[in-house]
């Protein structure tokens, strides 16, 4: 009999593929940041007494500025008298909690400043006074 030939098993096929990647892990995206509204900033209620004191302080600052303008010869004394008289009316109105009288006095101050021809000079102080009176009125 012919001699038995032993053949080696064929070599395994060579592959050029990369080994399989590990299975992908699916993570949920991070939750969106909290979208809550910031807390509302509410103004604490204004005390009418403290608001009246602030209005008086604003009136005093305006009166001081008017007095300095008169002292410096830049404003006539008659306008100072009119302005100070209206500021005194305003003080009485805030003490008696009379908002209409306060509005009238504020208008008198505004008119006297306008008539003096120097309202622009005192505009910031007048606006401060007006805002203080408005705050006082809202506290009534």
mmCIF file of C-alpha atoms in Angstrom:
data_model
loop_
_atom_site.group_PDB
_atom_site.id
_atom_site.type_symbol
_atom_site.label_atom_id
_atom_site.label_comp_id
_atom_site.label_asym_id
_atom_site.label_seq_id
_atom_site.Cartn_x
_atom_site.Cartn_y
_atom_site.Cartn_z
ATOM 1 C CA UNK A 1 0.000 0.000 0.000
ATOM 2 C CA UNK A 2 1.137 3.370 -0.610
ATOM 3 C CA UNK A 3 2.620 5.105 2.325
ATOM 4 C CA UNK A 4 0.200 7.227 4.288
ATOM 5 C CA UNK A 5 0.866 10.824 3.935
ATOM 6 C CA UNK A 6 0.076 12.974 6.793
ATOM 7 C CA UNK A 7 -0.880 16.421 5.957
ATOM 8 C CA UNK A 8 -0.937 19.165 8.426
ATOM 9 C CA UNK A 9 -4.227 20.911 8.928
ATOM 10 C CA UNK A 10 -4.405 24.159 7.036
ATOM 11 C CA UNK A 11 -3.350 27.233 9.029
ATOM 12 C CA UNK A 12 -6.145 29.415 10.310
ATOM 13 C CA UNK A 13 -7.035 32.215 7.947
ATOM 14 C CA UNK A 14 -5.361 35.539 8.752
ATOM 15 C CA UNK A 15 -7.637 38.476 9.277
ATOM 16 C CA UNK A 16 -6.925 42.141 8.977
ATOM 17 C CA UNK A 17 -9.938 43.164 11.022
ATOM 18 C CA UNK A 18 -9.586 44.830 14.363
ATOM 19 C CA UNK A 19 -10.825 42.843 17.272
ATOM 20 C CA UNK A 20 -14.433 43.575 18.059
ATOM 21 C CA UNK A 21 -14.868 46.641 20.266
ATOM 22 C CA UNK A 22 -16.484 46.223 23.617
ATOM 23 C CA UNK A 23 -20.174 46.916 23.556
ATOM 24 C CA UNK A 24 -20.941 50.638 23.771
ATOM 25 C CA UNK A 25 -22.398 51.785 27.029
ATOM 26 C CA UNK A 26 -25.354 54.041 26.631
ATOM 27 C CA UNK A 27 -25.448 56.696 29.303
ATOM 28 C CA UNK A 28 -28.288 59.098 29.599
ATOM 29 C CA UNK A 29 -27.241 62.692 29.021
ATOM 30 C CA UNK A 30 -26.824 64.660 32.224
ATOM 31 C CA UNK A 31 -30.039 66.280 33.395
ATOM 32 C CA UNK A 32 -30.421 69.913 32.403
ATOM 33 C CA UNK A 33 -29.604 72.411 35.099
ATOM 34 C CA UNK A 34 -32.478 73.375 37.313
ATOM 35 C CA UNK A 35 -34.575 75.942 35.568
ATOM 36 C CA UNK A 36 -36.352 77.313 38.554
ATOM 37 C CA UNK A 37 -37.015 81.005 38.678
ATOM 38 C CA UNK A 38 -34.950 83.028 41.060
ATOM 39 C CA UNK A 39 -36.976 84.117 44.047
ATOM 40 C CA UNK A 40 -38.885 87.330 43.489
ATOM 41 C CA UNK A 41 -37.343 90.230 45.236
ATOM 42 C CA UNK A 42 -40.130 92.066 46.826
ATOM 43 C CA UNK A 43 -39.627 95.316 48.555
ATOM 44 C CA UNK A 44 -40.451 95.178 52.203
ATOM 45 C CA UNK A 45 -43.404 97.342 53.056
ATOM 46 C CA UNK A 46 -42.358 100.903 53.614
ATOM 47 C CA UNK A 47 -43.207 102.440 56.931
ATOM 48 C CA UNK A 48 -44.976 105.779 56.397
ATOM 49 C CA UNK A 49 -43.059 107.334 59.295
ATOM 50 C CA UNK A 50 -39.636 106.434 57.915
ATOM 51 C CA UNK A 51 -40.732 107.455 54.413
ATOM 52 C CA UNK A 52 -41.852 110.836 55.780
ATOM 53 C CA UNK A 53 -38.458 111.264 57.474
ATOM 54 C CA UNK A 54 -36.700 110.470 54.209
ATOM 55 C CA UNK A 55 -38.866 112.996 52.367
ATOM 56 C CA UNK A 56 -37.974 115.576 55.011
ATOM 57 C CA UNK A 57 -34.274 114.763 54.666
ATOM 58 C CA UNK A 58 -34.535 115.219 50.890
ATOM 59 C CA UNK A 59 -36.341 118.536 51.453
ATOM 60 C CA UNK A 60 -33.564 119.635 53.806
ATOM 61 C CA UNK A 61 -30.895 118.789 51.204
ATOM 62 C CA UNK A 62 -32.729 120.860 48.597
ATOM 63 C CA UNK A 63 -33.180 123.737 51.033
ATOM 64 C CA UNK A 64 -29.462 123.675 51.905
ATOM 65 C CA UNK A 65 -28.508 123.782 48.215
ATOM 66 C CA UNK A 66 -30.873 126.719 47.635
ATOM 67 C CA UNK A 67 -29.427 128.535 50.654
ATOM 68 C CA UNK A 68 -25.885 128.018 49.328
ATOM 69 C CA UNK A 69 -26.929 129.404 45.945
ATOM 70 C CA UNK A 70 -28.357 132.513 47.628
ATOM 71 C CA UNK A 71 -25.234 132.918 49.762
ATOM 72 C CA UNK A 72 -23.105 132.660 46.622
ATOM 73 C CA UNK A 73 -25.185 135.352 44.956
ATOM 74 C CA UNK A 74 -26.441 132.949 42.296
ATOM 75 C CA UNK A 75 -30.093 132.898 43.339
ATOM 76 C CA UNK A 76 -32.426 135.659 44.443
ATOM 77 C CA UNK A 77 -33.575 135.607 48.090
ATOM 78 C CA UNK A 78 -37.229 135.839 47.037
ATOM 79 C CA UNK A 79 -36.981 132.476 45.291
ATOM 80 C CA UNK A 80 -35.422 130.965 48.393
ATOM 81 C CA UNK A 81 -38.364 132.236 50.446
ATOM 82 C CA UNK A 82 -40.875 130.721 48.004
ATOM 83 C CA UNK A 83 -39.039 127.394 47.869
ATOM 84 C CA UNK A 84 -38.593 127.164 51.632
ATOM 85 C CA UNK A 85 -42.233 128.092 52.217
ATOM 86 C CA UNK A 86 -43.349 125.284 49.903
ATOM 87 C CA UNK A 87 -40.933 122.881 51.613
ATOM 88 C CA UNK A 88 -42.422 123.786 55.006
ATOM 89 C CA UNK A 89 -45.905 123.114 53.568
ATOM 90 C CA UNK A 90 -44.640 119.752 52.395
ATOM 91 C CA UNK A 91 -43.311 118.932 55.859
ATOM 92 C CA UNK A 92 -46.661 119.820 57.440
ATOM 93 C CA UNK A 93 -48.467 117.680 54.865
ATOM 94 C CA UNK A 94 -46.325 114.627 55.567
ATOM 95 C CA UNK A 95 -46.774 115.042 59.325
ATOM 96 C CA UNK A 96 -50.549 115.261 58.913
ATOM 97 C CA UNK A 97 -50.548 112.421 56.335
ATOM 98 C CA UNK A 98 -52.244 114.660 53.746
ATOM 99 C CA UNK A 99 -51.098 113.343 50.387
ATOM 100 C CA UNK A 100 -53.002 115.931 48.324
ATOM 101 C CA UNK A 101 -51.471 118.794 50.266
ATOM 102 C CA UNK A 102 -48.046 117.177 49.827
ATOM 103 C CA UNK A 103 -48.595 117.013 46.060
ATOM 104 C CA UNK A 104 -49.609 120.664 46.013
ATOM 105 C CA UNK A 105 -46.534 121.677 48.001
ATOM 106 C CA UNK A 106 -44.287 119.659 45.696
ATOM 107 C CA UNK A 107 -45.830 121.453 42.710
ATOM 108 C CA UNK A 108 -45.139 124.799 44.410
ATOM 109 C CA UNK A 109 -41.483 123.847 44.862
ATOM 110 C CA UNK A 110 -41.278 122.798 41.217
ATOM 111 C CA UNK A 111 -42.876 126.063 40.057
ATOM 112 C CA UNK A 112 -40.598 128.223 42.213
ATOM 113 C CA UNK A 113 -37.520 126.408 40.885
ATOM 114 C CA UNK A 114 -38.763 126.869 37.313
ATOM 115 C CA UNK A 115 -39.518 130.549 37.898
ATOM 116 C CA UNK A 116 -36.005 131.071 39.264
ATOM 117 C CA UNK A 117 -34.570 130.042 35.912
ATOM 118 C CA UNK A 118 -32.238 127.628 37.677
ATOM 119 C CA UNK A 119 -34.308 124.487 37.910
ATOM 120 C CA UNK A 120 -31.640 122.489 36.058
ATOM 121 C CA UNK A 121 -29.173 123.291 38.812
ATOM 122 C CA UNK A 122 -31.440 121.674 41.414
ATOM 123 C CA UNK A 123 -33.003 118.986 39.214
ATOM 124 C CA UNK A 124 -31.285 116.010 40.858
ATOM 125 C CA UNK A 125 -32.260 117.172 44.356
ATOM 126 C CA UNK A 126 -35.815 117.895 43.248
ATOM 127 C CA UNK A 127 -36.121 114.424 41.664
ATOM 128 C CA UNK A 128 -34.847 112.879 44.888
ATOM 129 C CA UNK A 129 -37.474 114.835 46.831
ATOM 130 C CA UNK A 130 -40.210 113.855 44.388
ATOM 131 C CA UNK A 131 -39.251 110.161 44.604
ATOM 132 C CA UNK A 132 -39.208 110.341 48.403
ATOM 133 C CA UNK A 133 -42.668 111.884 48.451
ATOM 134 C CA UNK A 134 -43.929 109.210 46.047
ATOM 135 C CA UNK A 135 -42.543 106.518 48.350
ATOM 136 C CA UNK A 136 -44.214 108.183 51.318
ATOM 137 C CA UNK A 137 -47.554 108.326 49.472
ATOM 138 C CA UNK A 138 -47.372 104.637 48.608
ATOM 139 C CA UNK A 139 -46.809 103.839 52.286
ATOM 140 C CA UNK A 140 -49.992 105.593 53.398
#
